[in-house]
C-alpha positions as semicolon CSV with decimal commas, in nm:
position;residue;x (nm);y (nm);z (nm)
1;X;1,520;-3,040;0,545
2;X;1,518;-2,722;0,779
3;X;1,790;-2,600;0,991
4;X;1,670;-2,342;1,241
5;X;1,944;-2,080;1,397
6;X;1,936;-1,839;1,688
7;X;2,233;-1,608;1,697
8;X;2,294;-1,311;1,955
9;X;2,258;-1,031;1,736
10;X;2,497;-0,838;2,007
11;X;2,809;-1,070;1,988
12;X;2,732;-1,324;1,693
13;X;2,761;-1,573;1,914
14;X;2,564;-1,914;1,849
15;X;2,271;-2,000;2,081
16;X;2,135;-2,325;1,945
17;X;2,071;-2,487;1,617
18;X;1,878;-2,799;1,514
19;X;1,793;-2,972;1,139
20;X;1,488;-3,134;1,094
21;X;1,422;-3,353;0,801
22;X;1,066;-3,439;0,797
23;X;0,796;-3,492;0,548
24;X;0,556;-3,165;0,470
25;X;0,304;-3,317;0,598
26;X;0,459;-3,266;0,961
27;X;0,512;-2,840;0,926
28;X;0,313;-2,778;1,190
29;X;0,501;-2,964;1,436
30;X;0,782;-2,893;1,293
31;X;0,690;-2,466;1,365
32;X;0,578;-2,571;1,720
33;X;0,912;-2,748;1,836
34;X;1,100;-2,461;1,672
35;X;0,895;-2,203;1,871
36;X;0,913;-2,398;2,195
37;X;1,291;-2,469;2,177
38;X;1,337;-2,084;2,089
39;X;1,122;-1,994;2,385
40;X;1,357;-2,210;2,614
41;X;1,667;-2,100;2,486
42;X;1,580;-1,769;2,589
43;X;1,387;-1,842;2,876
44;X;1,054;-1,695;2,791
45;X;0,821;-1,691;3,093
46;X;0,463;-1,702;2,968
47;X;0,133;-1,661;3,038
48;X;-0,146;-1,931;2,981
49;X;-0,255;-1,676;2,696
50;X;0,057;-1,668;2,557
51;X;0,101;-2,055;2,510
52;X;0,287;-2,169;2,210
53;X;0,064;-2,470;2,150
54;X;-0,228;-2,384;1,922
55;X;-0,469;-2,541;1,614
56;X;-0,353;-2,548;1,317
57;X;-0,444;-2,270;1,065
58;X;-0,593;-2,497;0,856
59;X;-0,615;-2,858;0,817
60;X;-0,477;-2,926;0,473
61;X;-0,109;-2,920;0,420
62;X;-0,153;-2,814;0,066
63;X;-0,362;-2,512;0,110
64;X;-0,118;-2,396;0,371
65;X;0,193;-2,406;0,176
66;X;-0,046;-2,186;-0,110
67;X;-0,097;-1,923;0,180
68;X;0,264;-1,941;0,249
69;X;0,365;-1,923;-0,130
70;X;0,106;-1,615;-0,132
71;X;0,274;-1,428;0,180
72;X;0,604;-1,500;0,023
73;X;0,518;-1,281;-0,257
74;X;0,315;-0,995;-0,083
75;X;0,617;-0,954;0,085
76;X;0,828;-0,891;-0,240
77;X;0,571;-0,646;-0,360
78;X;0,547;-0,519;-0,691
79;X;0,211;-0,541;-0,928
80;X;0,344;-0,904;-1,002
81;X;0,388;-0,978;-0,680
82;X;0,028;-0,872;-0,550
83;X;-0,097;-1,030;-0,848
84;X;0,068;-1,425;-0,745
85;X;0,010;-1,336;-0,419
86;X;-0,364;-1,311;-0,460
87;X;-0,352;-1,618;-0,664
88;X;-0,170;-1,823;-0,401
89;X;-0,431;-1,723;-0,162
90;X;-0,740;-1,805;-0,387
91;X;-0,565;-2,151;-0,419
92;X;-0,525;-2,178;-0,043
93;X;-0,935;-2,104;-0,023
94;X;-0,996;-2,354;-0,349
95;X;-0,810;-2,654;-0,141
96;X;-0,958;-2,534;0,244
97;X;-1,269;-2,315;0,199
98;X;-1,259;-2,290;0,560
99;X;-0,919;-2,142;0,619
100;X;-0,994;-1,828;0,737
101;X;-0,638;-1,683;0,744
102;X;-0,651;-1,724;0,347
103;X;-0,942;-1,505;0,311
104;X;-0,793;-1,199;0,506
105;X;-0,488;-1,247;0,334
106;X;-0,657;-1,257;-0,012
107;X;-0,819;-0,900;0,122
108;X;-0,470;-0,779;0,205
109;X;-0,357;-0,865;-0,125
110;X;-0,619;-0,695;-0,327
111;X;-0,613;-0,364;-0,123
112;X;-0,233;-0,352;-0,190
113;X;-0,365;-0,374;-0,565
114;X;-0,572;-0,058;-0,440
115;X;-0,311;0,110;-0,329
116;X;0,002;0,031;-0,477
117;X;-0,087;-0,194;-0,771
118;X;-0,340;-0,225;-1,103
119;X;-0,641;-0,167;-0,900
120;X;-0,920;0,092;-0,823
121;X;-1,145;0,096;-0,533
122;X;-1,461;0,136;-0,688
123;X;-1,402;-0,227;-0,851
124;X;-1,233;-0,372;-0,576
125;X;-1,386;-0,291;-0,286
126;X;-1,690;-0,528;-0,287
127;X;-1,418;-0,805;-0,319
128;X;-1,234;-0,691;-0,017
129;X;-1,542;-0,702;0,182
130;X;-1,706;-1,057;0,115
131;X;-1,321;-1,193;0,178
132;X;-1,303;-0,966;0,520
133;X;-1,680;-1,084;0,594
134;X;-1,619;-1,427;0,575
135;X;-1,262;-1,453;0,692
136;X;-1,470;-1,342;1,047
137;X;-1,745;-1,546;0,993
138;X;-1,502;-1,799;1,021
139;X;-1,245;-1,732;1,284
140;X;-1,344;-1,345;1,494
141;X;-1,016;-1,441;1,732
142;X;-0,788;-1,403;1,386
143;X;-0,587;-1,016;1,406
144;X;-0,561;-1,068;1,045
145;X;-0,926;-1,081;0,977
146;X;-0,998;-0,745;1,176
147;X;-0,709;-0,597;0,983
148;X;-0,916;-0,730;0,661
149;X;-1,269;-0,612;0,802
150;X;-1,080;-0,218;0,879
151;X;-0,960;-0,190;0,538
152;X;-1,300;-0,333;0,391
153;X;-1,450;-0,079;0,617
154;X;-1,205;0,202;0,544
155;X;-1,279;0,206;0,164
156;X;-1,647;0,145;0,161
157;X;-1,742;0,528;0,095
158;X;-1,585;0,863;0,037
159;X;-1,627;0,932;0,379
160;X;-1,542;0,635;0,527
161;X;-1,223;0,727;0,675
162;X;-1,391;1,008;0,858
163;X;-1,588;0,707;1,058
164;X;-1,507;0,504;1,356
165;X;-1,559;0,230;1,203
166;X;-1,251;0,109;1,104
167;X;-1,047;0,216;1,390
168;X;-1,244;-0,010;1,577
169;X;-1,152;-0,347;1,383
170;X;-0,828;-0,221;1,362
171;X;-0,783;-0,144;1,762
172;X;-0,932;-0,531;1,785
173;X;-0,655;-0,621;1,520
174;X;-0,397;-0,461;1,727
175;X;-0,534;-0,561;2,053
176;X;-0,457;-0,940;1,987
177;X;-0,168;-0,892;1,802
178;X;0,066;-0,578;1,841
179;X;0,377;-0,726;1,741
180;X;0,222;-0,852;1,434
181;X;0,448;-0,711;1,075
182;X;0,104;-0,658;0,877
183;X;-0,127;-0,520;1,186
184;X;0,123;-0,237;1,274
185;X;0,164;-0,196;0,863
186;X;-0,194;-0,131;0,795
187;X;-0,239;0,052;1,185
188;X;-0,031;0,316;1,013
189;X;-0,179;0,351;0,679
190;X;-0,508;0,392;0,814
191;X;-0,385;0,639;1,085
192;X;-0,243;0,807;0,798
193;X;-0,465;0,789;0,522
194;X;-0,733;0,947;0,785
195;X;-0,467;1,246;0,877
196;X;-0,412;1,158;1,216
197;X;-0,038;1,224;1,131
198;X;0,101;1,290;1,467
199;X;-0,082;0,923;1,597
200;X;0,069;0,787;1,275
201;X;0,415;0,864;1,346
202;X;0,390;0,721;1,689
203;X;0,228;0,390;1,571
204;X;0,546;0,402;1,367
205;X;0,790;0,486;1,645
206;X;0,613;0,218;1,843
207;X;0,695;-0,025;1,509
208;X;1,036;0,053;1,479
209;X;1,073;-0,039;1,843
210;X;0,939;-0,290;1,815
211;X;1,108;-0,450;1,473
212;X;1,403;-0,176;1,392
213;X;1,451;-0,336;1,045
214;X;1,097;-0,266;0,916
215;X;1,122;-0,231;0,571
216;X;0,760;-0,121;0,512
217;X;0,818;0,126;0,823
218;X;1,096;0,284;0,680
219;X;0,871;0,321;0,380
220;X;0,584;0,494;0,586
221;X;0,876;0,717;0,729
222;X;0,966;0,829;0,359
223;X;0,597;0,877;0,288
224;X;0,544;1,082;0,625
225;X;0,878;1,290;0,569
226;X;0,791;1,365;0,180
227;X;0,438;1,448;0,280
228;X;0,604;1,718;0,495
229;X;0,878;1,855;0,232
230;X;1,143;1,679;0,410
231;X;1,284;1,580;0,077
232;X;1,657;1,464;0,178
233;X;1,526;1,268;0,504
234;X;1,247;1,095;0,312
235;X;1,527;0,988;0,052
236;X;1,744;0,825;0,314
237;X;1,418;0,632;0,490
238;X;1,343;0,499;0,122
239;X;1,686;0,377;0,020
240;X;1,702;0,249;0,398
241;X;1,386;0,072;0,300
242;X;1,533;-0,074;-0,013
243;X;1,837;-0,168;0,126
244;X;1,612;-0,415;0,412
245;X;1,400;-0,544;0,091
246;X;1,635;-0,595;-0,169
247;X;1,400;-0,788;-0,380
248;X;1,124;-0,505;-0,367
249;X;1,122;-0,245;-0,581
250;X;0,837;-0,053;-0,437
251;X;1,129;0,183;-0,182
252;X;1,326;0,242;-0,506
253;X;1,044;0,394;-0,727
254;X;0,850;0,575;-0,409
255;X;1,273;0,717;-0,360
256;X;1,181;0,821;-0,719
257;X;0,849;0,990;-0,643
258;X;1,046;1,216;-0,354
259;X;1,319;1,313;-0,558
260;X;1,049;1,443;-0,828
261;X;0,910;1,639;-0,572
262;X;1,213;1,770;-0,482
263;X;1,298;1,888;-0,804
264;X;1,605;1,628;-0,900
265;X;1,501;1,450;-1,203
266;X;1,793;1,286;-1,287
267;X;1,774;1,114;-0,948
268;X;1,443;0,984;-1,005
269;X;1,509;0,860;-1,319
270;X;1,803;0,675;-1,184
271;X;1,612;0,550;-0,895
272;X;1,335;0,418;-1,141
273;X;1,618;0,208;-1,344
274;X;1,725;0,082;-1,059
275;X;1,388;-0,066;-0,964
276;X;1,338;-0,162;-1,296
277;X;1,634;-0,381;-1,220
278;X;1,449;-0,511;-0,964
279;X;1,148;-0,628;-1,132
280;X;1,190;-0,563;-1,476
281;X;0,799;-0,687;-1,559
282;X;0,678;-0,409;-1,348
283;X;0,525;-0,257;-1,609
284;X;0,417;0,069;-1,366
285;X;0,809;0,165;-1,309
286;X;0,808;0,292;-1,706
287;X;0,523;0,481;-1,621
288;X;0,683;0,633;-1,359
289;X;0,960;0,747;-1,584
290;X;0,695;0,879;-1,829
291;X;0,590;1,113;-1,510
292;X;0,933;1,234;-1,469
293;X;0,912;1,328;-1,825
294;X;0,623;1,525;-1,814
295;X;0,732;1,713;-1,531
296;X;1,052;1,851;-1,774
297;X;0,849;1,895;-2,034
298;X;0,952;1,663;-2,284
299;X;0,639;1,494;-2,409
300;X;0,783;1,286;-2,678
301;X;1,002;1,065;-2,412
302;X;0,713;1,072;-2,181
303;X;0,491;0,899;-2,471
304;X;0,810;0,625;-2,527
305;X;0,804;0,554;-2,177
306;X;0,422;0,571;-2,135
307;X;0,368;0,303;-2,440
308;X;0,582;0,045;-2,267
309;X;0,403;0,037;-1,971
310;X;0,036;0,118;-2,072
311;X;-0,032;-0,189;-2,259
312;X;0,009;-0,390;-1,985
313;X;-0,150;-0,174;-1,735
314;X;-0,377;0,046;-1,860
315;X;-0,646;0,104;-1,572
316;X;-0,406;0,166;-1,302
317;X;-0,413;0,444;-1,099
318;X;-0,069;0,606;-1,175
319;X;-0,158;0,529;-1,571
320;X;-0,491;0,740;-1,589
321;X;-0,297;0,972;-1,385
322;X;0,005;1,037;-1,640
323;X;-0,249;0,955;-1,953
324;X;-0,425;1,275;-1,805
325;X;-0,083;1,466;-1,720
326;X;0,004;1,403;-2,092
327;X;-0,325;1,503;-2,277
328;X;-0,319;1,845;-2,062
329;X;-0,011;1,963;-2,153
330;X;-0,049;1,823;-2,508
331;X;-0,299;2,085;-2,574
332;X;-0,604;1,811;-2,574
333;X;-0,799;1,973;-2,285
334;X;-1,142;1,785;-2,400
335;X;-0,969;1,467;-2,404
336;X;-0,790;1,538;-2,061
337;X;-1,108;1,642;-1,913
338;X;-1,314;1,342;-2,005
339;X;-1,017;1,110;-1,856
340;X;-1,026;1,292;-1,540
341;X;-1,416;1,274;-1,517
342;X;-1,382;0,878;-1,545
343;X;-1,112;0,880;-1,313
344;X;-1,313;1,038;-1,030
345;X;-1,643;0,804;-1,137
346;X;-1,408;0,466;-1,099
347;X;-1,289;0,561;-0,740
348;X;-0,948;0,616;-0,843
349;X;-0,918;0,904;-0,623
350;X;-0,987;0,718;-0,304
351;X;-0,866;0,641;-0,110
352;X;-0,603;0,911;-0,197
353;X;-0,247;0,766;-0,183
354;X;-0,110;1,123;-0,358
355;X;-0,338;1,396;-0,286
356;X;-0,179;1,675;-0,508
357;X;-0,205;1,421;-0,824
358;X;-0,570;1,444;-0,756
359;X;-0,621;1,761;-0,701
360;X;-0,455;1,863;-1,023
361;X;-0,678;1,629;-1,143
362;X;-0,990;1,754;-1,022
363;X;-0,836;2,086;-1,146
364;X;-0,820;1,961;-1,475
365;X;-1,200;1,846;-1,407
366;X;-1,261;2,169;-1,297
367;X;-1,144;2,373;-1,603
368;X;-1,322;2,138;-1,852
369;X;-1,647;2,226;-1,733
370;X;-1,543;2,604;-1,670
371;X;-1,511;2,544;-2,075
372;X;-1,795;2,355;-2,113
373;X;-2,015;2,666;-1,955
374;X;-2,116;2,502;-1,669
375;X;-1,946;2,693;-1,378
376;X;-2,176;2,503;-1,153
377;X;-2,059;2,150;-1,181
378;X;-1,772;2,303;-1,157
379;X;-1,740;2,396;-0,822
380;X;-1,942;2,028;-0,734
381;X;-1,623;1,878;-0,908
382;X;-1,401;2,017;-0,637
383;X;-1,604;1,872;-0,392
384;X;-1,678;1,564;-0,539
385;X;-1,609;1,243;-0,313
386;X;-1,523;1,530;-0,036
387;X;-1,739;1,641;0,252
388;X;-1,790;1,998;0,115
389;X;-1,639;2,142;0,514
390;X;-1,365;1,914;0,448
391;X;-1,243;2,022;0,088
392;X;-1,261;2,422;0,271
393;X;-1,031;2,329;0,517
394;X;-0,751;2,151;0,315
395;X;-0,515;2,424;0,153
396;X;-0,556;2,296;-0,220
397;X;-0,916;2,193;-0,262
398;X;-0,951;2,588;-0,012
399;X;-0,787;2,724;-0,304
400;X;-0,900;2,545;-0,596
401;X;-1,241;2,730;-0,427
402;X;-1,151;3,065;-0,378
403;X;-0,999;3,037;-0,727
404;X;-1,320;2,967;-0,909
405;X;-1,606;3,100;-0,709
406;X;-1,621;3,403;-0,921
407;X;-1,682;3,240;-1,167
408;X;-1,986;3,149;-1,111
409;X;-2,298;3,355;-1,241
410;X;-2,443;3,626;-1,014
């Protein structure tokens, strides 16, 4: 049984309501009489593009209700989440090998591993690509699949982002569907993520417009204003973020990440427990806290927090990260060195979702091999995965430079 509502968000007053009780088998039609009765209600006028009626997605009912199961839990976030998600859409492809939505979904999935999850690019990105390949192969009229073939495109080299490449799938993403939750989403990462900031904060303004209670856009406005130092306005965009995803604890540990930045650690602490709360599996959120320790200095909570959370995840991004953070200020430089070298060789540094983590990680590269004698590679280290006129125009890797160029031998 289903009972569909439309309510004037103005007045609360009740447009129209209907309950259908219908076997599974009949979802489709069910979604299309929905959609048309919506469209009269509020006396949509469109064009023969814009018809309602349309194929199905995919012909079995089972292998839809997987992708729906899987977009169900994307949407929750969290490493668990991505994780079922990318199972529900692997079962989706298992019971239709032709539903193409499936596959760019499944790509989705695993870059949000990349990014905010377990995974690194170097190991991931081949599977992004054959799922955005053949999601296209099968249906090149999908927005989803161009959103899939941008982000397969996006992390397919260290200078990928500096290409047109993507932009172009993601232009054709946004062409078809502008309106669409995980086109505008990605629109602005990779608008971001290739510092075009002042086009990523319109493609946000245009989102907000567009759907004012964006959770994930609230999130990209508490990633923009942190980026900037705007500390107390990227803390109100996150916990506006977590307050329009309740079940998601992804706002309440990025709130955490600003308020480190700004130099309140109890905050961040408290902002981690409370998205442990959320998802108390998420083994990353203790990790988190471990971060917060090594910021104040107190290594011994740092390791308590750190072995809760490393068991479970101990190749993701934000663990080498801390597992580095903690062997540096331990005093084991050789060890800390090493870790960062393998960090940077398993593409955990692209594409970079916290730039000054890495460079105090390629800092930490840096001063290994300063140790090791061997001024040379270290200079390539700041480089490394950079174009070199690139790293001389950003401020850190600029002054990572100037800082060790003398060192080398006359």
């Amino acid at each position: 049984r289903i009972t569909a509502q439309l309510i004037d968000a103005t007045n609360g007053y009740h447009l129209w309501s209907e309950t259908y009780e219908r076997g599974v088998s009949d979802i489709f039609d069910i979604e299309d009489d929905i959609a048309r009765q919506v469209t009269e209600q509020l006396k949509l006028a469109l064009t023969a593009k814009q018809t309602l009626e349309g194929d199905a997605p995919t012909a079995s009912t089972e292998a839809y209700m997987a992708y729906l199961r899987g977009r169900q839990r994307l949407a929750m976030g969290g490493i668990a989440g991505f994780e079922a998600a990318q199972r529900a859409f692997e079962e989706a492809i298992t019971l239709d090998p032709e539903f193409a939505g499936a596959y760019a979904n499944l790509a989705m999935a695993y870059m949000e591993s990349v990014q905010f999850g377990d995974g690194s690019v170097g190991e991931l990105e081949p599977t992004i690509r054959a799922a955005a390949e053949r999601a296209l192969e099968l249906d090149d009229a999908l927005a989803h699949a161009w959103v899939a073939d941008a982000l397969a495109k996006a992390i397919a080299g260290p200078e990928s982002l500096t290409s047109r490449a993507p932009f172009e799938s993601m232009d054709r993403a946004y062409a078809m569907a502008p309106h669409d939750s995980d086109v505008m989403f990605w629109r602005v990462w990779l608008l971001d993520h290739s510092h075009e900031s002042w086009r990523a904060r319109e493609a946000v303004r245009q989102a907000l417009i567009r759907d004012p209670l964006s959770a994930p856009m609230h999130e990209n406005l508490c990633w923009m204003h942190n980026q900037a130092h705007k500390f107390d306005q990227a803390l109100e965009y996150c916990l506006r973020a977590a307050e329009l995803a309740p079940h998601n604890p992804r706002p309440l540990y990025q709130a955490a990440f600003v308020a480190l930045g700004a130099g309140r650690f109890d905050d961040s602490i408290r902002f981690d427990a409370r998205a442990l709360e959320r998802d108390p599996a998420d083994a990353l959120i203790p990790i988190d806290i471990a971060g917060v320790y090594v910021e104040l200095g107190d290594l011994e909570r740092a390791r308590e927090w750190f072995e809760i959370g490393e068991p479970v995840l101990p190749d993701h991004t934000f663990t080498q990260r801390v597992r580095i953070w903690l062997n540096w200020w331990a005093g084991s430089e050789a060890e800390a060195g090493r870790q960062a070298q393998a960090y940077f060789d398993r593409g955990f540094h692209r594409p970079r979702a916290n730039e000054l983590d890495t460079d105090f990680i390629r800092e930490v590269l840096v001063e290994y091999r300063l140790r090791q004698g061997k001024p040379e590679n270290a200079i390539a280290a700041i480089l490394e995965g950079e174009p070199a006129a690139a790293a001389i125009d950003e401020s850190t890797d600029g002054e990572l430079i100037m800082k060790h160029l003398l060192l080398l031998p006359a």
